[in-house]
Every structure is written in C-alpha cells, then in structure tokens.
Coordinates of C-alpha atoms in Angstrom, one line a residue:
M46 CA -34.3 52.4 -122.8
R47 CA -34.7 56.1 -123.1
I48 CA -33.6 58.4 -120.3
E49 CA -36.6 60.5 -119.0
Q50 CA -36.0 64.0 -117.9
F51 CA -38.1 65.5 -115.1
D52 CA -38.6 69.1 -113.9
R53 CA -37.1 70.2 -110.6
H54 CA -39.8 70.1 -107.9
K55 CA -40.2 69.4 -104.2
S56 CA -41.2 66.2 -102.4
N57 CA -43.7 66.0 -99.7
Q58 CA -41.1 64.3 -97.5
G59 CA -39.8 67.2 -95.5
Y60 CA -40.5 69.5 -98.5
L61 CA -37.0 68.9 -99.8
A62 CA -36.1 68.9 -103.4
A63 CA -37.3 65.5 -104.7
K64 CA -33.8 64.4 -105.7
Y65 CA -32.7 64.2 -102.0
P66 CA -35.1 61.5 -100.8
C67 CA -34.5 59.6 -104.0
V68 CA -30.8 59.6 -103.5
L69 CA -31.2 58.7 -99.8
S70 CA -33.3 55.7 -100.7
Y71 CA -30.6 54.5 -103.0
A72 CA -27.9 55.1 -100.4
F73 CA -29.9 53.2 -97.7
A74 CA -30.6 50.3 -100.0
A75 CA -26.9 50.1 -101.1
V76 CA -25.8 50.0 -97.4
F77 CA -28.3 47.2 -96.7
L78 CA -26.9 45.2 -99.7
F79 CA -23.7 44.5 -97.8
I80 CA -25.1 43.6 -94.4
P81 CA -25.3 39.8 -94.5
Y82 CA -28.9 38.9 -93.7
A83 CA -30.3 42.4 -94.1
K84 CA -29.6 42.1 -97.8
L85 CA -32.8 40.1 -98.1
L86 CA -34.9 43.0 -96.7
A87 CA -33.2 45.8 -98.6
W88 CA -36.1 46.0 -101.0
L89 CA -38.3 47.4 -98.2
I90 CA -36.5 50.7 -98.0
P91 CA -37.4 52.0 -101.5
F92 CA -41.0 50.8 -101.1
I93 CA -41.3 52.8 -97.8
F94 CA -40.2 55.9 -99.7
F95 CA -42.6 55.0 -102.5
F96 CA -45.7 54.7 -100.4
R97 CA -44.9 57.8 -98.3
E98 CA -44.6 60.0 -101.4
K99 CA -47.8 61.6 -102.7
D100 CA -46.8 64.4 -105.0
S101 CA -43.7 63.3 -107.0
R102 CA -44.1 60.9 -109.9
Y103 CA -40.3 61.1 -110.4
L104 CA -39.6 59.9 -106.9
R105 CA -42.2 57.2 -107.0
L106 CA -40.8 55.8 -110.3
H107 CA -37.3 55.8 -109.0
T108 CA -38.1 54.1 -105.7
A109 CA -40.4 51.5 -107.3
Q110 CA -37.8 50.5 -109.9
S111 CA -35.1 50.2 -107.3
G112 CA -37.5 48.3 -105.0
F113 CA -38.3 45.8 -107.7
L114 CA -34.6 45.4 -108.5
L115 CA -33.7 44.6 -104.9
L116 CA -36.7 42.3 -104.6
F117 CA -35.6 40.3 -107.5
L118 CA -32.1 40.2 -106.0
A119 CA -33.4 39.0 -102.7
L120 CA -35.4 36.2 -104.4
L121 CA -32.4 35.1 -106.5
T122 CA -30.2 35.1 -103.4
L123 CA -32.8 33.0 -101.5
M124 CA -33.0 30.5 -104.4
L125 CA -29.2 30.2 -104.6
N126 CA -28.7 29.8 -100.9
T127 CA -31.6 27.3 -100.7
S128 CA -30.3 25.2 -103.6
A129 CA -26.8 25.1 -101.9
D130 CA -28.5 24.0 -98.6
V131 CA -30.5 21.3 -100.4
A132 CA -27.4 20.0 -102.2
F133 CA -25.5 19.8 -98.9
Y134 CA -28.5 18.1 -97.2
F135 CA -28.6 15.3 -99.8
A136 CA -24.8 15.0 -99.8
S137 CA -24.7 14.5 -96.1
R138 CA -27.5 12.0 -96.3
S139 CA -25.5 9.9 -98.7
Q140 CA -22.7 9.7 -96.1
S141 CA -20.1 10.1 -98.9
E142 CA -17.2 12.3 -98.1
T143 CA -16.7 13.2 -101.8
A144 CA -20.3 14.2 -102.1
V145 CA -20.1 16.4 -99.0
I146 CA -17.0 18.1 -100.3
E147 CA -18.5 18.7 -103.7
A148 CA -21.6 20.1 -102.1
L149 CA -19.4 22.5 -100.0
F150 CA -17.7 23.7 -103.2
L151 CA -21.1 24.1 -104.9
G152 CA -22.3 26.1 -102.0
A153 CA -19.2 28.3 -102.2
K154 CA -19.7 28.9 -105.9
L155 CA -23.4 29.7 -105.4
D156 CA -22.5 32.1 -102.6
Q157 CA -20.0 33.8 -105.0
A158 CA -22.7 34.1 -107.6
A159 CA -25.0 35.8 -105.0
W160 CA -22.3 38.3 -104.1
G161 CA -21.7 38.9 -107.8
L162 CA -25.4 39.7 -108.3
A163 CA -25.2 42.0 -105.2
L164 CA -22.3 43.9 -106.8
A165 CA -24.1 44.2 -110.1
S166 CA -27.1 45.5 -108.3
F167 CA -24.9 48.0 -106.4
A168 CA -23.5 49.2 -109.7
L169 CA -27.0 49.7 -111.0
L170 CA -28.0 51.5 -107.8
L171 CA -25.0 53.8 -108.2
V172 CA -25.8 54.7 -111.8
E173 CA -29.5 55.3 -111.0
S174 CA -28.6 57.5 -108.0
V175 CA -26.3 59.7 -110.1
L176 CA -29.1 60.0 -112.7
A177 CA -31.6 60.7 -109.9
Y178 CA -29.5 63.6 -108.6
T179 CA -29.9 65.3 -112.0
Y180 CA -33.7 64.6 -112.2
R181 CA -33.4 61.8 -114.8
L182 CA -34.7 58.3 -114.9
L183 CA -33.3 55.3 -116.9
P184 CA -36.1 52.8 -116.9
L185 CA -34.6 49.3 -116.9
P186 CA -36.3 47.0 -119.5
L187 CA -38.7 44.9 -117.3
L188 CA -38.4 46.8 -114.0
G189 CA -39.2 50.2 -115.5
R190 CA -42.5 48.9 -116.9
M191 CA -43.4 47.3 -113.6
A192 CA -42.5 50.5 -111.7
A193 CA -44.7 52.6 -114.1
R194 CA -47.6 50.2 -113.8
L195 CA -47.3 50.2 -110.0
E196 CA -47.1 54.0 -109.9
E197 CA -50.2 54.4 -112.1
R198 CA -52.3 52.0 -110.1
T199 CA -51.4 53.5 -106.7
R200 CA -51.4 57.1 -107.7
P201 CA -52.7 59.1 -104.7
G202 CA -53.5 62.5 -106.1
P203 CA -52.2 65.3 -108.4
L204 CA -48.7 64.3 -109.6
R205 CA -46.1 66.0 -111.6

C-alpha cells in the first residue's frame, strides 16, 4: 500500500479542480451510509461520478475504489440481514419461545455487526477524502487493484 501522488488538474465535471468532485462523491456516499435503506444503494453515487468523468485518472480511481468498498459493504449488510431473517423464520416455525428469543438476539447482534461495518467504511471514506483533497490516493489491497483494472478497461480517452 503505497500512496500515489497526482498533479493538480481540472475535471470535466463543471471544469472544477478534480479534487472537488472526488471529495463530493465521498461526502454523498458517507451521508447515504447513515440513511437506513439507502445504505444499500450508496455504492451507486461513486460509480455515477466514475462514468461521468472522462479526463481525470485520479478521480476515476478514487471513485471506483470507494464504489467497490460501498458495494462490498452493501453485500455484507444484505447477507447479515438475510441470515438474521432466516434464523428468525426457522425459530418461529419451531414454535419455541426460547428459539424465537435467541433468534431476536442473534438478529440484534448481526445488526450491530452491520453498523460496525458501516462505521469502519465511514472511517475509510473519511481518510480517503482527506487524501483526495491533497491529490493523493491510498489504494486499498484488493479494492485498489479492482479499481485500477476497471479504470484501465473503461478508459474513454486521453487521461492524466
């Protein structure tokens, strides 16, 4: 994990400095993380910024990495919520009060785990947005490689 430094340049989104749309995508995604059911769709915001950008490799890498992070968070949250629902379903079918209570406690623990993952993702988004403001990128181990591969395969034209 080596921090990459990029030169200052403009984005084609409003011809602003490229750091502003990047930080805005992080901010919008962070807000969506704490809206209960919109958390599952927060990954769309960075990918909207990713596919709208044509000139800035820096912005495309940042948004792709944060989009993949939020996509994995959404999938893990769905798996945790679904497993809690399945446990409650089978506990209610058994008609045992003890099983239902244990399933409710399991659901609460899995919900806490999902919120913990959301807070950890929020911390990563915060660190990445601070780095984005200074034109730096910290590629996360798996997500950085996926973002670079997506950026290379969908490259629209001359990039910096």
